[in-house]
Amino acid sequence: IIMPESIKKHGVHWKNVDYLIFNTYIWWMNTFSIKVLRGSFDEGATEYDEVERPVAYRRVLKTWAKWVDKNIDPNRTAVFFMSMSPLHIKSLDWNNPDGIKCAKETTPIQNATMPLSVGTDKRLFVIAHNITQSMKRVPVSFLNITALSEYRKDAHTSVYTIRQGKMLTAEQQADPEHFADCIHWCLPGLPDTWNEFLYTQIISRT
């Protein structure tokens, strides 16, 4: 259940900082429809609406945008919003019918002549971009990491990952269909490139 008004609880810790960097995406992909609470649990609300993912996403980001505009001093704090980090779950998306998710991928997607389709919900991308760019009082820098990251099927932790705090066993590594992590990324790796974008934005303000 999404509680769109709950930002106030955590937002008290975000005031008067130098930089605020937001992103939100992956957990929105668990279901096609999402329950959105009417009101607040603190006020005794128990009823909710079940809406499609983009509707809930837009509602939550609008609440976030209102909070930022009302509570953040643009002369004190620079605000950034990082676009969605893509997944690489279906090897057919990059024409590898014999592949298993992102396992054993060692090179980026090479074909740059056609638009990629790796399952990214571009509706959420458009919503995030439009809301951040329509904010009036507090400017938000929208960092688009999505397009370049969609090519990096090779950059995930794959079978070299952890489950419940422990590295995968050899038996688990031999079963990428169930254990390959094609959501998170290797470090050092692609997230360092994202940080370079962010760093460039920060130093360009000085």
mmCIF file with all atom_site columns, C-alpha atoms in Angstrom:
data_model
loop_
_atom_site.group_PDB
_atom_site.id
_atom_site.type_symbol
_atom_site.label_atom_id
_atom_site.label_alt_id
_atom_site.label_comp_id
_atom_site.label_asym_id
_atom_site.label_entity_id
_atom_site.label_seq_id
_atom_site.pdbx_PDB_ins_code
_atom_site.Cartn_x
_atom_site.Cartn_y
_atom_site.Cartn_z
_atom_site.occupancy
_atom_site.B_iso_or_equiv
_atom_site.pdbx_formal_charge
_atom_site.auth_seq_id
_atom_site.auth_comp_id
_atom_site.auth_asym_id
_atom_site.auth_atom_id
_atom_site.pdbx_PDB_model_num
ATOM 1   C CA . ILE A 1 1   ? 0.000  0.000   0.000   1.00 0.00 ? 1   ILE A CA 1
ATOM 2   C CA . ILE A 1 2   ? 1.337  3.414   -0.988  1.00 0.00 ? 2   ILE A CA 1
ATOM 3   C CA . MET A 1 3   ? 0.923  6.191   1.570   1.00 0.00 ? 3   MET A CA 1
ATOM 4   C CA . PRO A 1 4   ? 1.346  9.337   -0.535  1.00 0.00 ? 4   PRO A CA 1
ATOM 5   C CA . GLU A 1 5   ? 1.135  11.672  2.437   1.00 0.00 ? 5   GLU A CA 1
ATOM 6   C CA . SER A 1 6   ? 3.883  9.931   4.432   1.00 0.00 ? 6   SER A CA 1
ATOM 7   C CA . ILE A 1 7   ? 6.673  12.092  3.018   1.00 0.00 ? 7   ILE A CA 1
ATOM 8   C CA . LYS A 1 8   ? 6.352  14.463  5.980   1.00 0.00 ? 8   LYS A CA 1
ATOM 9   C CA . LYS A 1 9   ? 7.748  11.837  8.359   1.00 0.00 ? 9   LYS A CA 1
ATOM 10  C CA . HIS A 1 10  ? 11.074 11.469  6.568   1.00 0.00 ? 10  HIS A CA 1
ATOM 11  C CA . GLY A 1 11  ? 11.195 14.906  4.995   1.00 0.00 ? 11  GLY A CA 1
ATOM 12  C CA . VAL A 1 12  ? 12.141 16.586  8.263   1.00 0.00 ? 12  VAL A CA 1
ATOM 13  C CA . HIS A 1 13  ? 15.633 15.145  7.801   1.00 0.00 ? 13  HIS A CA 1
ATOM 14  C CA . TRP A 1 14  ? 16.037 16.595  4.308   1.00 0.00 ? 14  TRP A CA 1
ATOM 15  C CA . LYS A 1 15  ? 15.846 20.294  5.108   1.00 0.00 ? 15  LYS A CA 1
ATOM 16  C CA . ASN A 1 16  ? 18.896 22.573  5.004   1.00 0.00 ? 16  ASN A CA 1
ATOM 17  C CA . VAL A 1 17  ? 21.218 20.065  3.345   1.00 0.00 ? 17  VAL A CA 1
ATOM 18  C CA . ASP A 1 18  ? 23.546 20.981  0.483   1.00 0.00 ? 18  ASP A CA 1
ATOM 19  C CA . TYR A 1 19  ? 22.261 18.410  -1.986  1.00 0.00 ? 19  TYR A CA 1
ATOM 20  C CA . LEU A 1 20  ? 19.155 16.280  -2.279  1.00 0.00 ? 20  LEU A CA 1
ATOM 21  C CA . ILE A 1 21  ? 19.273 13.378  -4.728  1.00 0.00 ? 21  ILE A CA 1
ATOM 22  C CA . PHE A 1 22  ? 16.070 11.445  -5.366  1.00 0.00 ? 22  PHE A CA 1
ATOM 23  C CA . ASN A 1 23  ? 15.182 8.413   -7.420  1.00 0.00 ? 23  ASN A CA 1
ATOM 24  C CA . THR A 1 24  ? 12.353 5.904   -7.409  1.00 0.00 ? 24  THR A CA 1
ATOM 25  C CA . TYR A 1 25  ? 11.485 3.064   -9.735  1.00 0.00 ? 25  TYR A CA 1
ATOM 26  C CA . ILE A 1 26  ? 12.332 -0.548  -9.108  1.00 0.00 ? 26  ILE A CA 1
ATOM 27  C CA . TRP A 1 27  ? 9.794  -1.386  -6.401  1.00 0.00 ? 27  TRP A CA 1
ATOM 28  C CA . TRP A 1 28  ? 7.056  0.104   -8.560  1.00 0.00 ? 28  TRP A CA 1
ATOM 29  C CA . MET A 1 29  ? 7.593  -2.744  -11.003 1.00 0.00 ? 29  MET A CA 1
ATOM 30  C CA . ASN A 1 30  ? 6.351  -5.506  -8.688  1.00 0.00 ? 30  ASN A CA 1
ATOM 31  C CA . THR A 1 31  ? 2.707  -5.188  -9.759  1.00 0.00 ? 31  THR A CA 1
ATOM 32  C CA . PHE A 1 32  ? 0.620  -3.587  -12.505 1.00 0.00 ? 32  PHE A CA 1
ATOM 33  C CA . SER A 1 33  ? -1.817 -2.053  -10.011 1.00 0.00 ? 33  SER A CA 1
ATOM 34  C CA . ILE A 1 34  ? -1.054 -0.456  -6.645  1.00 0.00 ? 34  ILE A CA 1
ATOM 35  C CA . LYS A 1 35  ? -3.122 0.270   -3.563  1.00 0.00 ? 35  LYS A CA 1
ATOM 36  C CA . VAL A 1 36  ? -3.047 3.928   -2.546  1.00 0.00 ? 36  VAL A CA 1
ATOM 37  C CA . LEU A 1 37  ? -4.164 4.825   0.956   1.00 0.00 ? 37  LEU A CA 1
ATOM 38  C CA . ARG A 1 38  ? -6.828 7.495   1.366   1.00 0.00 ? 38  ARG A CA 1
ATOM 39  C CA . GLY A 1 39  ? -5.367 9.833   3.948   1.00 0.00 ? 39  GLY A CA 1
ATOM 40  C CA . SER A 1 40  ? -2.857 8.695   6.569   1.00 0.00 ? 40  SER A CA 1
ATOM 41  C CA . PHE A 1 41  ? -2.487 5.713   8.896   1.00 0.00 ? 41  PHE A CA 1
ATOM 42  C CA . ASP A 1 42  ? -1.674 8.225   11.634  1.00 0.00 ? 42  ASP A CA 1
ATOM 43  C CA . GLU A 1 43  ? -5.120 9.737   11.178  1.00 0.00 ? 43  GLU A CA 1
ATOM 44  C CA . GLY A 1 44  ? -6.806 6.344   11.280  1.00 0.00 ? 44  GLY A CA 1
ATOM 45  C CA . ALA A 1 45  ? -7.324 5.949   7.543   1.00 0.00 ? 45  ALA A CA 1
ATOM 46  C CA . THR A 1 46  ? -7.843 2.363   6.407   1.00 0.00 ? 46  THR A CA 1
ATOM 47  C CA . GLU A 1 47  ? -9.525 2.746   3.011   1.00 0.00 ? 47  GLU A CA 1
ATOM 48  C CA . TYR A 1 48  ? -7.577 2.710   -0.208  1.00 0.00 ? 48  TYR A CA 1
ATOM 49  C CA . ASP A 1 49  ? -7.974 2.963   -3.962  1.00 0.00 ? 49  ASP A CA 1
ATOM 50  C CA . GLU A 1 50  ? -6.439 0.364   -6.276  1.00 0.00 ? 50  GLU A CA 1
ATOM 51  C CA . VAL A 1 51  ? -5.118 2.140   -9.346  1.00 0.00 ? 51  VAL A CA 1
ATOM 52  C CA . GLU A 1 52  ? -2.797 1.428   -12.248 1.00 0.00 ? 52  GLU A CA 1
ATOM 53  C CA . ARG A 1 53  ? 0.913  1.877   -11.674 1.00 0.00 ? 53  ARG A CA 1
ATOM 54  C CA . PRO A 1 54  ? 1.319  5.180   -13.604 1.00 0.00 ? 54  PRO A CA 1
ATOM 55  C CA . VAL A 1 55  ? -1.620 6.753   -11.757 1.00 0.00 ? 55  VAL A CA 1
ATOM 56  C CA . ALA A 1 56  ? -0.115 5.917   -8.371  1.00 0.00 ? 56  ALA A CA 1
ATOM 57  C CA . TYR A 1 57  ? 3.354  6.991   -9.500  1.00 0.00 ? 57  TYR A CA 1
ATOM 58  C CA . ARG A 1 58  ? 2.100  10.370  -10.695 1.00 0.00 ? 58  ARG A CA 1
ATOM 59  C CA . ARG A 1 59  ? 0.181  10.941  -7.467  1.00 0.00 ? 59  ARG A CA 1
ATOM 60  C CA . VAL A 1 60  ? 3.186  10.165  -5.289  1.00 0.00 ? 60  VAL A CA 1
ATOM 61  C CA . LEU A 1 61  ? 5.565  12.312  -7.341  1.00 0.00 ? 61  LEU A CA 1
ATOM 62  C CA . LYS A 1 62  ? 3.146  15.222  -7.262  1.00 0.00 ? 62  LYS A CA 1
ATOM 63  C CA . THR A 1 63  ? 3.064  14.944  -3.482  1.00 0.00 ? 63  THR A CA 1
ATOM 64  C CA . TRP A 1 64  ? 6.862  14.871  -3.481  1.00 0.00 ? 64  TRP A CA 1
ATOM 65  C CA . ALA A 1 65  ? 7.058  17.918  -5.771  1.00 0.00 ? 65  ALA A CA 1
ATOM 66  C CA . LYS A 1 66  ? 4.689  19.916  -3.570  1.00 0.00 ? 66  LYS A CA 1
ATOM 67  C CA . TRP A 1 67  ? 6.775  19.055  -0.523  1.00 0.00 ? 67  TRP A CA 1
ATOM 68  C CA . VAL A 1 68  ? 10.005 20.120  -2.222  1.00 0.00 ? 68  VAL A CA 1
ATOM 69  C CA . ASP A 1 69  ? 8.521  23.412  -3.430  1.00 0.00 ? 69  ASP A CA 1
ATOM 70  C CA . LYS A 1 70  ? 7.175  24.186  0.023   1.00 0.00 ? 70  LYS A CA 1
ATOM 71  C CA . ASN A 1 71  ? 10.051 23.068  2.227   1.00 0.00 ? 71  ASN A CA 1
ATOM 72  C CA . ILE A 1 72  ? 13.329 23.414  0.321   1.00 0.00 ? 72  ILE A CA 1
ATOM 73  C CA . ASP A 1 73  ? 15.278 26.666  0.032   1.00 0.00 ? 73  ASP A CA 1
ATOM 74  C CA . PRO A 1 74  ? 16.658 26.749  -3.533  1.00 0.00 ? 74  PRO A CA 1
ATOM 75  C CA . ASN A 1 75  ? 19.373 29.175  -2.409  1.00 0.00 ? 75  ASN A CA 1
ATOM 76  C CA . ARG A 1 76  ? 20.605 26.615  0.110   1.00 0.00 ? 76  ARG A CA 1
ATOM 77  C CA . THR A 1 77  ? 19.926 23.219  -1.461  1.00 0.00 ? 77  THR A CA 1
ATOM 78  C CA . ALA A 1 78  ? 20.451 21.810  -4.958  1.00 0.00 ? 78  ALA A CA 1
ATOM 79  C CA . VAL A 1 79  ? 17.915 19.128  -5.888  1.00 0.00 ? 79  VAL A CA 1
ATOM 80  C CA . PHE A 1 80  ? 18.495 16.284  -8.342  1.00 0.00 ? 80  PHE A CA 1
ATOM 81  C CA . PHE A 1 81  ? 16.209 13.528  -9.575  1.00 0.00 ? 81  PHE A CA 1
ATOM 82  C CA . MET A 1 82  ? 17.827 10.489  -11.169 1.00 0.00 ? 82  MET A CA 1
ATOM 83  C CA . SER A 1 83  ? 15.811 8.633   -13.782 1.00 0.00 ? 83  SER A CA 1
ATOM 84  C CA . MET A 1 84  ? 15.038 4.929   -13.658 1.00 0.00 ? 84  MET A CA 1
ATOM 85  C CA . SER A 1 85  ? 17.637 2.195   -13.547 1.00 0.00 ? 85  SER A CA 1
ATOM 86  C CA . PRO A 1 86  ? 16.620 -0.516  -16.055 1.00 0.00 ? 86  PRO A CA 1
ATOM 87  C CA . LEU A 1 87  ? 16.474 -4.288  -15.663 1.00 0.00 ? 87  LEU A CA 1
ATOM 88  C CA . HIS A 1 88  ? 17.763 -6.970  -18.021 1.00 0.00 ? 88  HIS A CA 1
ATOM 89  C CA . ILE A 1 89  ? 15.547 -9.977  -17.379 1.00 0.00 ? 89  ILE A CA 1
ATOM 90  C CA . LYS A 1 90  ? 14.695 -11.309 -20.853 1.00 0.00 ? 90  LYS A CA 1
ATOM 91  C CA . SER A 1 91  ? 17.642 -12.192 -23.069 1.00 0.00 ? 91  SER A CA 1
ATOM 92  C CA . LEU A 1 92  ? 15.344 -12.116 -26.108 1.00 0.00 ? 92  LEU A CA 1
ATOM 93  C CA . ASP A 1 93  ? 15.285 -8.336  -25.667 1.00 0.00 ? 93  ASP A CA 1
ATOM 94  C CA . TRP A 1 94  ? 18.826 -8.265  -27.048 1.00 0.00 ? 94  TRP A CA 1
ATOM 95  C CA . ASN A 1 95  ? 18.358 -11.149 -29.506 1.00 0.00 ? 95  ASN A CA 1
ATOM 96  C CA . ASN A 1 96  ? 20.013 -13.859 -27.434 1.00 0.00 ? 96  ASN A CA 1
ATOM 97  C CA . PRO A 1 97  ? 17.483 -16.724 -27.447 1.00 0.00 ? 97  PRO A CA 1
ATOM 98  C CA . ASP A 1 98  ? 19.977 -19.054 -25.759 1.00 0.00 ? 98  ASP A CA 1
ATOM 99  C CA . GLY A 1 99  ? 20.703 -16.680 -22.879 1.00 0.00 ? 99  GLY A CA 1
ATOM 100 C CA . ILE A 1 100 ? 19.372 -16.884 -19.339 1.00 0.00 ? 100 ILE A CA 1
ATOM 101 C CA . LYS A 1 101 ? 18.502 -13.411 -18.085 1.00 0.00 ? 101 LYS A CA 1
ATOM 102 C CA . CYS A 1 102 ? 21.727 -11.377 -17.817 1.00 0.00 ? 102 CYS A CA 1
ATOM 103 C CA . ALA A 1 103 ? 23.916 -14.340 -16.840 1.00 0.00 ? 103 ALA A CA 1
ATOM 104 C CA . LYS A 1 104 ? 27.238 -14.705 -18.687 1.00 0.00 ? 104 LYS A CA 1
ATOM 105 C CA . GLU A 1 105 ? 26.749 -11.418 -20.528 1.00 0.00 ? 105 GLU A CA 1
ATOM 106 C CA . THR A 1 106 ? 30.156 -9.780  -20.962 1.00 0.00 ? 106 THR A CA 1
ATOM 107 C CA . THR A 1 107 ? 29.536 -6.972  -23.454 1.00 0.00 ? 107 THR A CA 1
ATOM 108 C CA . PRO A 1 108 ? 26.982 -4.182  -23.785 1.00 0.00 ? 108 PRO A CA 1
ATOM 109 C CA . ILE A 1 109 ? 24.153 -4.409  -26.301 1.00 0.00 ? 109 ILE A CA 1
ATOM 110 C CA . GLN A 1 110 ? 25.853 -3.599  -29.593 1.00 0.00 ? 110 GLN A CA 1
ATOM 111 C CA . ASN A 1 111 ? 22.930 -2.702  -31.869 1.00 0.00 ? 111 ASN A CA 1
ATOM 112 C CA . ALA A 1 112 ? 22.394 1.017   -31.468 1.00 0.00 ? 112 ALA A CA 1
ATOM 113 C CA . THR A 1 113 ? 20.417 1.492   -34.686 1.00 0.00 ? 113 THR A CA 1
ATOM 114 C CA . MET A 1 114 ? 17.039 0.486   -33.241 1.00 0.00 ? 114 MET A CA 1
ATOM 115 C CA . PRO A 1 115 ? 15.272 1.664   -30.077 1.00 0.00 ? 115 PRO A CA 1
ATOM 116 C CA . LEU A 1 116 ? 15.875 -0.666  -27.161 1.00 0.00 ? 116 LEU A CA 1
ATOM 117 C CA . SER A 1 117 ? 13.042 -2.419  -25.387 1.00 0.00 ? 117 SER A CA 1
ATOM 118 C CA . VAL A 1 118 ? 14.225 -4.163  -22.224 1.00 0.00 ? 118 VAL A CA 1
ATOM 119 C CA . GLY A 1 119 ? 11.025 -3.810  -20.236 1.00 0.00 ? 119 GLY A CA 1
ATOM 120 C CA . THR A 1 120 ? 11.510 -0.281  -18.934 1.00 0.00 ? 120 THR A CA 1
ATOM 121 C CA . ASP A 1 121 ? 8.180  1.367   -18.146 1.00 0.00 ? 121 ASP A CA 1
ATOM 122 C CA . LYS A 1 122 ? 8.702  4.550   -20.145 1.00 0.00 ? 122 LYS A CA 1
ATOM 123 C CA . ARG A 1 123 ? 5.401  5.922   -18.872 1.00 0.00 ? 123 ARG A CA 1
ATOM 124 C CA . LEU A 1 124 ? 7.029  6.385   -15.470 1.00 0.00 ? 124 LEU A CA 1
ATOM 125 C CA . PHE A 1 125 ? 10.046 8.013   -17.092 1.00 0.00 ? 125 PHE A CA 1
ATOM 126 C CA . VAL A 1 126 ? 7.821  10.583  -18.811 1.00 0.00 ? 126 VAL A CA 1
ATOM 127 C CA . ILE A 1 127 ? 5.902  11.266  -15.598 1.00 0.00 ? 127 ILE A CA 1
ATOM 128 C CA . ALA A 1 128 ? 9.092  11.831  -13.598 1.00 0.00 ? 128 ALA A CA 1
ATOM 129 C CA . HIS A 1 129 ? 10.593 14.062  -16.282 1.00 0.00 ? 129 HIS A CA 1
ATOM 130 C CA . ASN A 1 130 ? 7.476  16.181  -16.718 1.00 0.00 ? 130 ASN A CA 1
ATOM 131 C CA . ILE A 1 131 ? 6.852  16.678  -13.008 1.00 0.00 ? 131 ILE A CA 1
ATOM 132 C CA . THR A 1 132 ? 10.443 17.581  -12.173 1.00 0.00 ? 132 THR A CA 1
ATOM 133 C CA . GLN A 1 133 ? 10.662 20.005  -15.085 1.00 0.00 ? 133 GLN A CA 1
ATOM 134 C CA . SER A 1 134 ? 7.355  21.687  -14.254 1.00 0.00 ? 134 SER A CA 1
ATOM 135 C CA . MET A 1 135 ? 8.331  22.648  -10.713 1.00 0.00 ? 135 MET A CA 1
ATOM 136 C CA . LYS A 1 136 ? 8.267  26.407  -10.245 1.00 0.00 ? 136 LYS A CA 1
ATOM 137 C CA . ARG A 1 137 ? 9.922  27.534  -7.025  1.00 0.00 ? 137 ARG A CA 1
ATOM 138 C CA . VAL A 1 138 ? 12.661 24.915  -6.639  1.00 0.00 ? 138 VAL A CA 1
ATOM 139 C CA . PRO A 1 139 ? 14.526 23.884  -9.805  1.00 0.00 ? 139 PRO A CA 1
ATOM 140 C CA . VAL A 1 140 ? 15.225 20.156  -10.095 1.00 0.00 ? 140 VAL A CA 1
ATOM 141 C CA . SER A 1 141 ? 17.980 18.750  -12.298 1.00 0.00 ? 141 SER A CA 1
ATOM 142 C CA . PHE A 1 142 ? 16.713 15.610  -14.039 1.00 0.00 ? 142 PHE A CA 1
ATOM 143 C CA . LEU A 1 143 ? 19.597 13.177  -14.605 1.00 0.00 ? 143 LEU A CA 1
ATOM 144 C CA . ASN A 1 144 ? 18.756 10.789  -17.428 1.00 0.00 ? 144 ASN A CA 1
ATOM 145 C CA . ILE A 1 145 ? 20.722 7.604   -16.758 1.00 0.00 ? 145 ILE A CA 1
ATOM 146 C CA . THR A 1 146 ? 18.138 5.306   -18.353 1.00 0.00 ? 146 THR A CA 1
ATOM 147 C CA . ALA A 1 147 ? 19.073 5.266   -22.035 1.00 0.00 ? 147 ALA A CA 1
ATOM 148 C CA . LEU A 1 148 ? 22.781 4.557   -21.581 1.00 0.00 ? 148 LEU A CA 1
ATOM 149 C CA . SER A 1 149 ? 22.079 1.984   -18.848 1.00 0.00 ? 149 SER A CA 1
ATOM 150 C CA . GLU A 1 150 ? 19.701 0.011   -21.044 1.00 0.00 ? 150 GLU A CA 1
ATOM 151 C CA . TYR A 1 151 ? 22.672 -1.026  -23.174 1.00 0.00 ? 151 TYR A CA 1
ATOM 152 C CA . ARG A 1 152 ? 24.555 -2.464  -20.170 1.00 0.00 ? 152 ARG A CA 1
ATOM 153 C CA . LYS A 1 153 ? 23.200 -5.989  -19.912 1.00 0.00 ? 153 LYS A CA 1
ATOM 154 C CA . ASP A 1 154 ? 26.718 -6.971  -18.864 1.00 0.00 ? 154 ASP A CA 1
ATOM 155 C CA . ALA A 1 155 ? 26.940 -4.689  -15.832 1.00 0.00 ? 155 ALA A CA 1
ATOM 156 C CA . HIS A 1 156 ? 24.677 -6.462  -13.332 1.00 0.00 ? 156 HIS A CA 1
ATOM 157 C CA . THR A 1 157 ? 25.894 -8.546  -10.412 1.00 0.00 ? 157 THR A CA 1
ATOM 158 C CA . SER A 1 158 ? 24.305 -11.612 -12.051 1.00 0.00 ? 158 SER A CA 1
ATOM 159 C CA . VAL A 1 159 ? 25.250 -14.776 -10.129 1.00 0.00 ? 159 VAL A CA 1
ATOM 160 C CA . TYR A 1 160 ? 27.986 -12.939 -8.205  1.00 0.00 ? 160 TYR A CA 1
ATOM 161 C CA . THR A 1 161 ? 25.533 -11.561 -5.724  1.00 0.00 ? 161 THR A CA 1
ATOM 162 C CA . ILE A 1 162 ? 24.099 -12.204 -2.282  1.00 0.00 ? 162 ILE A CA 1
ATOM 163 C CA . ARG A 1 163 ? 20.864 -13.653 -0.981  1.00 0.00 ? 163 ARG A CA 1
ATOM 164 C CA . GLN A 1 164 ? 19.830 -13.046 2.617   1.00 0.00 ? 164 GLN A CA 1
ATOM 165 C CA . GLY A 1 165 ? 23.241 -11.562 3.393   1.00 0.00 ? 165 GLY A CA 1
ATOM 166 C CA . LYS A 1 166 ? 25.302 -14.433 1.965   1.00 0.00 ? 166 LYS A CA 1
ATOM 167 C CA . MET A 1 167 ? 27.110 -14.971 -1.326  1.00 0.00 ? 167 MET A CA 1
ATOM 168 C CA . LEU A 1 168 ? 25.468 -17.453 -3.657  1.00 0.00 ? 168 LEU A CA 1
ATOM 169 C CA . THR A 1 169 ? 26.677 -21.008 -3.361  1.00 0.00 ? 169 THR A CA 1
ATOM 170 C CA . ALA A 1 170 ? 28.179 -22.811 -6.349  1.00 0.00 ? 170 ALA A CA 1
ATOM 171 C CA . GLU A 1 171 ? 24.921 -24.693 -6.722  1.00 0.00 ? 171 GLU A CA 1
ATOM 172 C CA . GLN A 1 172 ? 22.927 -21.454 -6.775  1.00 0.00 ? 172 GLN A CA 1
ATOM 173 C CA . GLN A 1 173 ? 25.337 -19.859 -9.251  1.00 0.00 ? 173 GLN A CA 1
ATOM 174 C CA . ALA A 1 174 ? 24.724 -22.803 -11.565 1.00 0.00 ? 174 ALA A CA 1
ATOM 175 C CA . ASP A 1 175 ? 21.014 -21.904 -11.608 1.00 0.00 ? 175 ASP A CA 1
ATOM 176 C CA . PRO A 1 176 ? 20.884 -18.374 -13.096 1.00 0.00 ? 176 PRO A CA 1
ATOM 177 C CA . GLU A 1 177 ? 17.229 -18.712 -14.031 1.00 0.00 ? 177 GLU A CA 1
ATOM 178 C CA . HIS A 1 178 ? 16.360 -18.492 -10.343 1.00 0.00 ? 178 HIS A CA 1
ATOM 179 C CA . PHE A 1 179 ? 19.357 -16.729 -8.825  1.00 0.00 ? 179 PHE A CA 1
ATOM 180 C CA . ALA A 1 180 ? 20.906 -14.293 -11.334 1.00 0.00 ? 180 ALA A CA 1
ATOM 181 C CA . ASP A 1 181 ? 20.472 -10.728 -10.088 1.00 0.00 ? 181 ASP A CA 1
ATOM 182 C CA . CYS A 1 182 ? 19.743 -8.582  -13.132 1.00 0.00 ? 182 CYS A CA 1
ATOM 183 C CA . ILE A 1 183 ? 18.476 -5.643  -11.100 1.00 0.00 ? 183 ILE A CA 1
ATOM 184 C CA . HIS A 1 184 ? 21.484 -4.482  -9.085  1.00 0.00 ? 184 HIS A CA 1
ATOM 185 C CA . TRP A 1 185 ? 24.798 -3.371  -10.563 1.00 0.00 ? 185 TRP A CA 1
ATOM 186 C CA . CYS A 1 186 ? 28.460 -4.203  -10.047 1.00 0.00 ? 186 CYS A CA 1
ATOM 187 C CA . LEU A 1 187 ? 30.731 -1.800  -8.206  1.00 0.00 ? 187 LEU A CA 1
ATOM 188 C CA . PRO A 1 188 ? 33.015 -0.486  -9.515  1.00 0.00 ? 188 PRO A CA 1
ATOM 189 C CA . GLY A 1 189 ? 30.832 -0.238  -12.576 1.00 0.00 ? 189 GLY A CA 1
ATOM 190 C CA . LEU A 1 190 ? 28.005 1.583   -14.264 1.00 0.00 ? 190 LEU A CA 1
ATOM 191 C CA . PRO A 1 191 ? 26.856 3.506   -11.148 1.00 0.00 ? 191 PRO A CA 1
ATOM 192 C CA . ASP A 1 192 ? 30.233 5.268   -11.217 1.00 0.00 ? 192 ASP A CA 1
ATOM 193 C CA . THR A 1 193 ? 29.221 6.729   -14.580 1.00 0.00 ? 193 THR A CA 1
ATOM 194 C CA . TRP A 1 194 ? 25.976 7.959   -13.039 1.00 0.00 ? 194 TRP A CA 1
ATOM 195 C CA . ASN A 1 195 ? 28.023 9.606   -10.302 1.00 0.00 ? 195 ASN A CA 1
ATOM 196 C CA . GLU A 1 196 ? 30.174 11.310  -12.925 1.00 0.00 ? 196 GLU A CA 1
ATOM 197 C CA . PHE A 1 197 ? 27.021 12.868  -14.371 1.00 0.00 ? 197 PHE A CA 1
ATOM 198 C CA . LEU A 1 198 ? 25.981 14.006  -10.921 1.00 0.00 ? 198 LEU A CA 1
ATOM 199 C CA . TYR A 1 199 ? 29.448 15.352  -10.137 1.00 0.00 ? 199 TYR A CA 1
ATOM 200 C CA . THR A 1 200 ? 29.476 17.318  -13.389 1.00 0.00 ? 200 THR A CA 1
ATOM 201 C CA . GLN A 1 201 ? 26.135 18.893  -12.502 1.00 0.00 ? 201 GLN A CA 1
ATOM 202 C CA . ILE A 1 202 ? 27.386 19.806  -9.035  1.00 0.00 ? 202 ILE A CA 1
ATOM 203 C CA . ILE A 1 203 ? 30.668 21.412  -10.084 1.00 0.00 ? 203 ILE A CA 1
ATOM 204 C CA . SER A 1 204 ? 28.961 23.297  -12.902 1.00 0.00 ? 204 SER A CA 1
ATOM 205 C CA . ARG A 1 205 ? 27.064 25.209  -10.225 1.00 0.00 ? 205 ARG A CA 1
ATOM 206 C CA . THR A 1 206 ? 30.203 26.405  -8.452  1.00 0.00 ? 206 THR A CA 1
#
